[in-house]
Every structure is written in C-alpha cells, then in structure tokens.
Short mmCIF file of C-alpha atoms in Angstrom, two decimals:
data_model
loop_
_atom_site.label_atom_id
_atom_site.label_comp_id
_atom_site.label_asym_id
_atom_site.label_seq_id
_atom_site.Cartn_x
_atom_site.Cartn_y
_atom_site.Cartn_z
CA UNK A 1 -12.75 12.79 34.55
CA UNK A 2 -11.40 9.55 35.84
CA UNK A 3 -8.11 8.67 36.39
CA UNK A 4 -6.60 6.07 33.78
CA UNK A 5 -7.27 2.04 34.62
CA UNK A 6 -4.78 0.90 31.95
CA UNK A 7 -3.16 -0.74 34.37
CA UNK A 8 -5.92 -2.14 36.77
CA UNK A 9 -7.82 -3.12 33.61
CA UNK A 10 -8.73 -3.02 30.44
CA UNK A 11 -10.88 -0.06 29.57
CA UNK A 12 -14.14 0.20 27.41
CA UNK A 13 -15.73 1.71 25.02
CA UNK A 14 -18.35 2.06 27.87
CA UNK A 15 -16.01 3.67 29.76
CA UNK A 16 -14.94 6.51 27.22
CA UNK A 17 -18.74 7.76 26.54
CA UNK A 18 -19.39 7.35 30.46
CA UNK A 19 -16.10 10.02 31.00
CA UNK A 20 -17.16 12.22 28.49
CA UNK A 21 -20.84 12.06 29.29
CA UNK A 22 -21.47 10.87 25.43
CA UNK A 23 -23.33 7.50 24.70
CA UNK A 24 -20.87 4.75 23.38
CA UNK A 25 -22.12 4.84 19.94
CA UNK A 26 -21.12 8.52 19.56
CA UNK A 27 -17.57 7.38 21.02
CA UNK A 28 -17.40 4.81 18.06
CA UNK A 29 -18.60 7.38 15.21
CA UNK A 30 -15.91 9.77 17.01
CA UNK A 31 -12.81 6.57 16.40
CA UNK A 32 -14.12 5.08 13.03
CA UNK A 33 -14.80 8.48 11.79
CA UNK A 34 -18.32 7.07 10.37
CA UNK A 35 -20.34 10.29 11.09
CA UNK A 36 -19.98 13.44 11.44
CA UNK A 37 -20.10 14.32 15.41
CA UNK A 38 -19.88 18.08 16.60
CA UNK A 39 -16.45 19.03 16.74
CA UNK A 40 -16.98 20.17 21.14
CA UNK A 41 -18.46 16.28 21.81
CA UNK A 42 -15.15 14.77 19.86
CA UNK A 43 -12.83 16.68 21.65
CA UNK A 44 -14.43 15.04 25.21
CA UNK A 45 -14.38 11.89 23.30
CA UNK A 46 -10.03 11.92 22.31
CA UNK A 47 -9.93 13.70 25.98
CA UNK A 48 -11.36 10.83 27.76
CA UNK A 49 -9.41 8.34 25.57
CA UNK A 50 -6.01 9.76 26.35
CA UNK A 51 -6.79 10.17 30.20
CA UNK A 52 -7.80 6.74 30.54
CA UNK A 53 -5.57 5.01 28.40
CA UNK A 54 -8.34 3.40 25.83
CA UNK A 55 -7.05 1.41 22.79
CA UNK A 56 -9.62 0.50 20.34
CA UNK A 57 -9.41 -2.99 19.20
CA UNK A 58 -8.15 -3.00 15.58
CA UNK A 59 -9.90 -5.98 14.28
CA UNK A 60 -13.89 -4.12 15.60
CA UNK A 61 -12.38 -1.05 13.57
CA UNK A 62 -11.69 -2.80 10.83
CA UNK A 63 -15.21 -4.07 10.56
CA UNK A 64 -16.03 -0.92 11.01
CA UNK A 65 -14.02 1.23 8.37
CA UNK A 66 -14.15 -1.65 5.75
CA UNK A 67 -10.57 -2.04 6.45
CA UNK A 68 -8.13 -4.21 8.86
CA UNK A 69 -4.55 -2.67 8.10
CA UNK A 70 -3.36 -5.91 7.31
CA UNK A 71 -2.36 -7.56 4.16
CA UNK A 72 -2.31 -11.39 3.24
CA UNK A 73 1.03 -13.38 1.73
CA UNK A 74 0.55 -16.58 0.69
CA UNK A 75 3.46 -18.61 0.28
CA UNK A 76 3.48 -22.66 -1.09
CA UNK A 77 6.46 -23.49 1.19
CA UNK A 78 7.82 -21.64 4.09
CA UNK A 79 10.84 -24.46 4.97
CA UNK A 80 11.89 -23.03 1.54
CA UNK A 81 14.68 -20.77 2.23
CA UNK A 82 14.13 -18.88 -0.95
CA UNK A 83 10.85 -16.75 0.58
CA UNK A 84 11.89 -15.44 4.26
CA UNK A 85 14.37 -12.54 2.30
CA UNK A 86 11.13 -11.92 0.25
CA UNK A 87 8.74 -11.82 3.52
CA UNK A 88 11.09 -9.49 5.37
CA UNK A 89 11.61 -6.77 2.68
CA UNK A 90 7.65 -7.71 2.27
CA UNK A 91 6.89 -6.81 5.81
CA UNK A 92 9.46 -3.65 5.85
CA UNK A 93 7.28 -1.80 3.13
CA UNK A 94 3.90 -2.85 5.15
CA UNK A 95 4.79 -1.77 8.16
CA UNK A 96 6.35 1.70 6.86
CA UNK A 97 2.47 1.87 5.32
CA UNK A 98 1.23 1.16 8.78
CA UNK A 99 -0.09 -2.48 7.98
CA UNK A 100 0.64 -5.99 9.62
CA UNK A 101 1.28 -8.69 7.62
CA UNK A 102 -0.53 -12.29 7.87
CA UNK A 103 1.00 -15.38 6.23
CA UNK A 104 -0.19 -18.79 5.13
CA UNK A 105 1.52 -21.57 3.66
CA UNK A 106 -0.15 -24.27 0.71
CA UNK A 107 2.77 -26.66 1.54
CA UNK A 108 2.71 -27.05 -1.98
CA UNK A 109 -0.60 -27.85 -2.74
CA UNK A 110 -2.59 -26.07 -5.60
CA UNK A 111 -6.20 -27.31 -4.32
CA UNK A 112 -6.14 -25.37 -0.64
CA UNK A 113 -5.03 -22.65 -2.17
CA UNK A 114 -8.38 -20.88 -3.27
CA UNK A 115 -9.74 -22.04 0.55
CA UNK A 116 -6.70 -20.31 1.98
CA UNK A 117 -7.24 -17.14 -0.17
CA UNK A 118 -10.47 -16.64 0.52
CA UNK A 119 -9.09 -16.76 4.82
CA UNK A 120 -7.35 -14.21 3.79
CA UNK A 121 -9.97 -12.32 2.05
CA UNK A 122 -12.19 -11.94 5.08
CA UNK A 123 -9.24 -10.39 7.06
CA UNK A 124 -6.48 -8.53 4.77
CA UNK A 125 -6.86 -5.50 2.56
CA UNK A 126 -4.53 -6.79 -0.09
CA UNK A 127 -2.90 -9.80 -1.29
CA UNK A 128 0.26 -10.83 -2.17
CA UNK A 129 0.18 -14.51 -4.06
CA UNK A 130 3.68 -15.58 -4.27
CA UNK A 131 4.29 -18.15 -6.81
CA UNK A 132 0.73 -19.75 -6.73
CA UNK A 133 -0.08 -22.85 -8.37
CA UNK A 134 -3.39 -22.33 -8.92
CA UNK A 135 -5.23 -22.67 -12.01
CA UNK A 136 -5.59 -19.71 -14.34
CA UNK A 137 -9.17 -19.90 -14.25
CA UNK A 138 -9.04 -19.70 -10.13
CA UNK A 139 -6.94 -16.63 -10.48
CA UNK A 140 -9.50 -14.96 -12.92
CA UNK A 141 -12.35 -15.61 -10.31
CA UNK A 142 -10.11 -13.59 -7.93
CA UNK A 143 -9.59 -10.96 -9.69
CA UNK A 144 -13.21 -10.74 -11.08
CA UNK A 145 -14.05 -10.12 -7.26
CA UNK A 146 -12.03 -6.98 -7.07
CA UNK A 147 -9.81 -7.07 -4.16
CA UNK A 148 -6.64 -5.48 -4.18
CA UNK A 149 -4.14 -8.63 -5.37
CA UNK A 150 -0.99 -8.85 -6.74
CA UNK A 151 1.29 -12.08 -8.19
CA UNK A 152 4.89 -12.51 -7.67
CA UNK A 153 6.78 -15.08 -9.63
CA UNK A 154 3.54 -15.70 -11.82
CA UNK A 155 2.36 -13.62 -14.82
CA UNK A 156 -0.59 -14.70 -16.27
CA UNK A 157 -1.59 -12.75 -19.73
CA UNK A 158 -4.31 -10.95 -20.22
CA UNK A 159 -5.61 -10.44 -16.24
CA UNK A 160 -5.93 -7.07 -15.56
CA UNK A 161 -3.65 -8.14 -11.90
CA UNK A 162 -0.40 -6.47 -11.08
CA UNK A 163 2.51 -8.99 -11.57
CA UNK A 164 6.19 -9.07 -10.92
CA UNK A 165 8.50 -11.79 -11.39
CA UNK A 166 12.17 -12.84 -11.29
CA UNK A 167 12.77 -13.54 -15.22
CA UNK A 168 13.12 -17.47 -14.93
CA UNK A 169 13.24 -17.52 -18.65
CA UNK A 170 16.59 -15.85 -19.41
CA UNK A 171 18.00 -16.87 -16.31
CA UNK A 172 17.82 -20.34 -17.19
CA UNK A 173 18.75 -19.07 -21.07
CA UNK A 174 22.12 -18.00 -19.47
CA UNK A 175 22.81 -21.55 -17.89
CA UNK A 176 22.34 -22.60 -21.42
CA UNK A 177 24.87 -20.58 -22.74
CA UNK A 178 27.51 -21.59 -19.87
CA UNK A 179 27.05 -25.06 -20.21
CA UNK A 180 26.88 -25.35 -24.03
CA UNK A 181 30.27 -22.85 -24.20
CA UNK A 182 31.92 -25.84 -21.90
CA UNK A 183 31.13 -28.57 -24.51
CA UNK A 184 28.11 -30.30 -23.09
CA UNK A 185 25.73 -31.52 -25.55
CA UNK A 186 23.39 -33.78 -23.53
CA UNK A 187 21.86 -32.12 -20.55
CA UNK A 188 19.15 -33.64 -17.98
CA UNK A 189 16.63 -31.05 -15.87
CA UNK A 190 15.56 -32.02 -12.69
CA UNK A 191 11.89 -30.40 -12.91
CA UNK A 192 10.11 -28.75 -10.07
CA UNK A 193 6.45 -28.95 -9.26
CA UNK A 194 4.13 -29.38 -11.88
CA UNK A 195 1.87 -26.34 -10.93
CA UNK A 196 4.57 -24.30 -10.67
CA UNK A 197 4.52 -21.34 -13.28
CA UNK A 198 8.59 -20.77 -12.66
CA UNK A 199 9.04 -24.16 -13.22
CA UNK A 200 7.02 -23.73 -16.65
CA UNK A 201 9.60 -21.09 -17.66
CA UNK A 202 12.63 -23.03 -17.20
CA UNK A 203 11.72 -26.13 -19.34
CA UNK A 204 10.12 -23.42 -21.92
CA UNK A 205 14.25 -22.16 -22.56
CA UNK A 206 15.36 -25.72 -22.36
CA UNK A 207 13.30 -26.31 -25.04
CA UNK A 208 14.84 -23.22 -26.74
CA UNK A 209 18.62 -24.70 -25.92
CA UNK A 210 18.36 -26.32 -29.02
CA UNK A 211 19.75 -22.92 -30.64
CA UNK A 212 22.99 -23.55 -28.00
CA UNK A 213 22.94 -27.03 -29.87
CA UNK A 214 21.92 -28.73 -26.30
CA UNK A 215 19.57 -31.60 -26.34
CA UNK A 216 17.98 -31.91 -22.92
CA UNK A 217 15.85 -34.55 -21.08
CA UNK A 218 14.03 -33.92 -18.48
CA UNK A 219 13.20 -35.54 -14.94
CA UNK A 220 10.39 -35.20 -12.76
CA UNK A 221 11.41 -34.24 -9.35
CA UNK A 222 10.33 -32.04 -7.11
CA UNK A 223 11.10 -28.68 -4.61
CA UNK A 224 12.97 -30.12 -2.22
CA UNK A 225 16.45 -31.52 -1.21
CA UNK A 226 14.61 -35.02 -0.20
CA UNK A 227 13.52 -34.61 -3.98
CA UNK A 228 16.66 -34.21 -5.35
CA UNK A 229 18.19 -36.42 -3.72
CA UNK A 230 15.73 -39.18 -4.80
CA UNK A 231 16.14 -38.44 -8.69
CA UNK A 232 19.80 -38.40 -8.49
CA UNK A 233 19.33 -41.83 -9.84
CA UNK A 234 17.63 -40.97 -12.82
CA UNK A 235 20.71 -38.97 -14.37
CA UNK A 236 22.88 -42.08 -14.37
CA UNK A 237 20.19 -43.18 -16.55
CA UNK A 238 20.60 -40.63 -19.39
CA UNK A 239 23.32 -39.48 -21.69
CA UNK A 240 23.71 -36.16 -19.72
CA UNK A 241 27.37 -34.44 -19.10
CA UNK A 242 25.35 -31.98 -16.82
CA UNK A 243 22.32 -31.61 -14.85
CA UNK A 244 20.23 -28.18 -14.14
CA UNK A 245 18.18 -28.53 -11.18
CA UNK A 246 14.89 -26.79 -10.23
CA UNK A 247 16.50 -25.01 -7.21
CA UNK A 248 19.59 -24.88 -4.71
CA UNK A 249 17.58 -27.34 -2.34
CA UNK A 250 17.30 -30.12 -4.94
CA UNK A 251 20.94 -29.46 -6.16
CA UNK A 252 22.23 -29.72 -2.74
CA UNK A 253 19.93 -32.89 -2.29
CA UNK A 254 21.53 -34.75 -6.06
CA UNK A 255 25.11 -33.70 -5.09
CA UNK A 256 25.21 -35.56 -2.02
CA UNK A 257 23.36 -38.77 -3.70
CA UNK A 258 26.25 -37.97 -6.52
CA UNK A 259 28.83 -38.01 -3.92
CA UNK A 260 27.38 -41.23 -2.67
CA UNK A 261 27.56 -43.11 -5.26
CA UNK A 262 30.88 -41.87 -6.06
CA UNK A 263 30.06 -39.40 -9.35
CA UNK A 264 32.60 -37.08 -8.88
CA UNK A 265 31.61 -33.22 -9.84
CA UNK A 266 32.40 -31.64 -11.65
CA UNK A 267 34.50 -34.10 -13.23
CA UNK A 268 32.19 -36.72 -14.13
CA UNK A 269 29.17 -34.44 -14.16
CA UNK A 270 28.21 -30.42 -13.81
CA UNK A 271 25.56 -29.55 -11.88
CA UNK A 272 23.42 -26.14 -11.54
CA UNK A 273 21.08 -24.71 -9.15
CA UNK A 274 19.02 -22.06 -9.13
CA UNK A 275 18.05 -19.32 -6.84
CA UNK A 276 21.56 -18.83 -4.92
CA UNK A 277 20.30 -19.71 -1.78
CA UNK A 278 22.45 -19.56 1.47
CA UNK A 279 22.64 -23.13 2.29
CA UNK A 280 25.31 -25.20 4.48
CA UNK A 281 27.08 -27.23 1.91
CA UNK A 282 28.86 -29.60 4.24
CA UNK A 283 32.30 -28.93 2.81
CA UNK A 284 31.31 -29.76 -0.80
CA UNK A 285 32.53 -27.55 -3.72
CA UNK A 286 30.51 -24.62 -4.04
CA UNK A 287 27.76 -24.63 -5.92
CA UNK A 288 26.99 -23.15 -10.47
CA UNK A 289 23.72 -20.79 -9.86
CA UNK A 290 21.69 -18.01 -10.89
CA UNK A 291 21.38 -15.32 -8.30
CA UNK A 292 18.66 -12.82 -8.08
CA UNK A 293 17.66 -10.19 -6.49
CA UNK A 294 14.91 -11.53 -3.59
CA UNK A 295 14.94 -8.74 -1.42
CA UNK A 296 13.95 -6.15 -4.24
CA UNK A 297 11.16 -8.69 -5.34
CA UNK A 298 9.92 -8.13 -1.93
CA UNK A 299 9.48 -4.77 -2.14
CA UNK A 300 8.44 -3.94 -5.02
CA UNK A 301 5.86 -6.29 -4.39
CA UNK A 302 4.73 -4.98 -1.64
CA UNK A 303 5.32 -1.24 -3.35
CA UNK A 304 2.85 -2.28 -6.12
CA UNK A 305 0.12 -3.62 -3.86
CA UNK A 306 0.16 -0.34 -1.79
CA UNK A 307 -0.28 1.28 -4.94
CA UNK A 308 -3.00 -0.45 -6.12
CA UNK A 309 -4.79 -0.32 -2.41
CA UNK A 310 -4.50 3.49 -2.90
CA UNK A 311 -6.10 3.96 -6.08
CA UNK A 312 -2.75 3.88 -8.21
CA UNK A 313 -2.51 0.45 -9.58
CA UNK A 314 0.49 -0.80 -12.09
CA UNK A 315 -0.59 -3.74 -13.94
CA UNK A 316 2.06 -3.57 -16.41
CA UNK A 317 4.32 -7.25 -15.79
CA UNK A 318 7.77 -6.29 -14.39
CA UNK A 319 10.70 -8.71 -14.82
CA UNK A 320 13.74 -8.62 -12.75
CA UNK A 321 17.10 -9.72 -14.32
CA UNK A 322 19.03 -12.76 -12.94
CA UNK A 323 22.92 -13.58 -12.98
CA UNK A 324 25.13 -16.54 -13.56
CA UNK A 325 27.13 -17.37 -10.68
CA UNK A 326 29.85 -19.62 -11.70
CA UNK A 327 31.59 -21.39 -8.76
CA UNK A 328 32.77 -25.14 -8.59
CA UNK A 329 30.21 -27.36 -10.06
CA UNK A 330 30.62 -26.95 -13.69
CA UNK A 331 33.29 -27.61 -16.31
CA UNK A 332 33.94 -29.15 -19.85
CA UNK A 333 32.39 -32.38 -19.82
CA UNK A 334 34.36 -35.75 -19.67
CA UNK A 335 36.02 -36.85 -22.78
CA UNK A 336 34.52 -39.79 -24.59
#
C-alpha cells in the first residue's frame, strides 16, 4: 500500500479503493455502512484509510446516512445576553452526543423565522426553537412534518412537541407579591415583544395581581436597553409607585433615563427586571430580579431533543422554578 499523503494532499475516496484494489463505490458502502460488503474487502477498505490518512467529508456522509450530526438552535436575538449560558450548556450536551451545533438568529422577527427553520431543516437532525415567535399554526406545520424539534421558553397546548420553559408565570407572580407587601398599589409593565410567548405570561399574572390588590398598566416597549430607555417616559405618565420591566436590558435602559431625569430609585420609584442577567451597571444600585436557572434550561433542552432523536421522546411540558432576587431597586413606595 501507499504511504499516507495527508500531508502533501488531500486524499480521495479514489484513492482508498485504488489502495485496496476495491472500486470507490464499495469504499463508500464500507464508510456509510449502506450495504453489506464481505467482511475480507472492508478490512482492506479501514486498512487503506488509516495508512493514508483519509477523512470522509461529514456533510457527503450525511447525505448519505440520512443524517449530518448536527443540530439547529434558533435564537431571536443573539446581542441578548440572556441565550449564550443557554447555547453553551446547549452545545456541552451535543457535543458529548457527538453532534455540532449550528445557530441562526431572527433578530426578532417572527416572519423569517419559518424561512430560517426550514435552513435548518435541510442540514440539522434536530431542532431546538428557543423562544420563537412564530405563529401557532407555523409551529403545527412543523411538527406535522416530523422532524425531531423541541421548544424552549414556549409551550404551546395540545402539539404533540417536547417543551421546556422557565415558569414566567409565577416568576412574575412572586414580583407581585414583593411589590404589593411594600405598599405599592399602582404598578406600570414595560412589555416585551408582542410575539413573544414569555412576554404573554408575564402580563397574564399581572392581570392576576389584582388578588395582591395591584392595579397595573401596561407599556409597550420592547427587548432591549435602547427600548427601555425610550419608554422611561411613559411611567412619568401613569400613577405607578413601581415599574416591572420585560428584562434586565430594558431595566438597565429605564434606570438610566430615570437617573436622567432625576427620578431617584428607589425612592421615588421601584423598578424590577427580569432574567438576572450579568450586566455592567455603571455604579448604579443593584438591580430587584428574578433569577433562573439558564444553564439547566440548556441542557435539558438539549437532553430532551437527544431523546427524542433516539426514539425516546418526552413531550410532557417541563417548567423550571424562578427566584426573587431582592437587591436595591425596590422599597415602600413614596408617601402621598
């Protein structure tokens, strides 16, 4: 046999069958295991790959098998520092399964999002949909075409799709409780993005605060600190002692309008975020949120999708817990 060329360069598929005197087809059934191939021809076959240093492309193999060892994330915003903890511990699990992982971004936009999917589709083995804003319908269409998929921070009912979430719902249910134990009565909500499904469950327990005796308007806004920072104005507008905010990004962008226009906090107004996300403050007081647990979303979203790409699927909706973190921003509100 030949000595390797690994290094010279790069060796075929050509080369293999021509080293162990096979034709090239038989060295592809030997590597994609797509035939059966007398046992004396596929040991020349792994022979002359090791001697000559052959690496079979993964993608042709893919094609091949049915299968690309990959599988798809999509994300809505990646300059959102609330997903990289989730695409680590994401890409941990994958890679311990022997799979890459390839991720695209919506920036936020519901309508690419099918378009972007269906990239993904044509490449990946499995999907991971991380709070998609898709419509329901959209996400019945997917699932009606049987790929391996699964939904973090979205539970849709009745769709036969693995789904875990961070429980939005009783986290905001415990900023309820804080704020209506400190006196407030009048409390504004800086929403997030329409589409959002997380977004949903937050003004579906402000709605409920009426049991904490809270009355609560709320704000259209947005995801970002650029967003919050352009409704700040609005709260000066309502009757509200304290605000809740979407997320950590558009607290962080409201406190430093606040600041600017000299609303001291929490003095003159409490403010909570949402999501307890590492951010650099600049020195301000440190921030009322609810903290959860991103890294074990991660992986046991990733956990569930290798389960369900191995014949073991878990479709039952899991709900992770959240806590109140209660720092600087929040106290009893001014007196009349």
């Amino acid at each position: 046999m030949r000595q390797s060329r690994a290094n010279t360069q790069r060796v075929t598929i050509t080369d293999v069958g021509a080293a162990a005197g096979v034709s090239p087809a038989t060295v592809s059934r030997v590597l994609n295991g797509t035939a059966k191939v007398d046992a004396a021809l596929a040991d020349r076959v792994q022979t002359a790959v090791r001697t000559l240093g052959y690496r079979p492309n993964a993608a042709a193999q893919g094609l091949a098998k049915g299968r690309w060892g990959t599988i798809g994330v999509l994300v809505p915003d990646l300059a959102n520092p609330y997903f990289p903890e989730i695409l680590k511990a994401v890409s941990a699990v994958a890679r311990a399964n022997g799979h890459r992982v390839m991720i695209m971004e919506s920036e936020e936009n519901p309508a690419v999002e099918p378009e972007l999917v269906a990239d993904l589709l044509r490449s990946c083995d499995g999907l991971l949909l991380c709070s998609p804003r898709m419509r329901r319908d959209q996400l019945v269409d997917l699932a009606d075409r049987g790929h391996p998929m699964v939904l973090v921070n979205r539970i849709v009912p009745g769709l036969a799709v693995p789904s875990i979430s961070v429980d939005f719902y009783g986290g905001t249910t415990l900023i309820c409780g804080h704020l209506a134990q400190l006196g407030h009565r009048e409390v504004a909500y800086l929403s997030g993005p329409e589409a959002s499904w997380a977004n949903g469950e937050r003004i579906r327990a402000l709605e409920a605060a009426a049991a904490f005796g809270l009355r609560v308007t709320v704000l259209p806004c947005g995801a970002t600190a650029a967003d919050g920072h352009r409704a700040a104005d609005q709260i000066l507008e309502t009757s509200a002692t304290a605000v809740v905010t979407y997320n950590d990004l558009v607290a962080q962008g409201a406190l430093t309008k606040l600041h600017q226009l000299g609303i001291a906090v929490p003095t003159d107004l409490s403010v909570v975020g949402f999501d307890n996300l590492s951010l650099d403050w600049s020195g301000q007081t440190t921030l009322t949120t609810v903290s959860m647990p991103r890294d074990n979303l991660g992986r046991q979203a990733a956990d569930l999708l290798e389960h369900l790409m191995t014949g073991t699927p878990d479709t039952h909706p899991r709900l992770l817990p959240t806590n109140l973190l209660i720092h600087q921003t929040t106290a009893p509100p001014p007196p009349h």
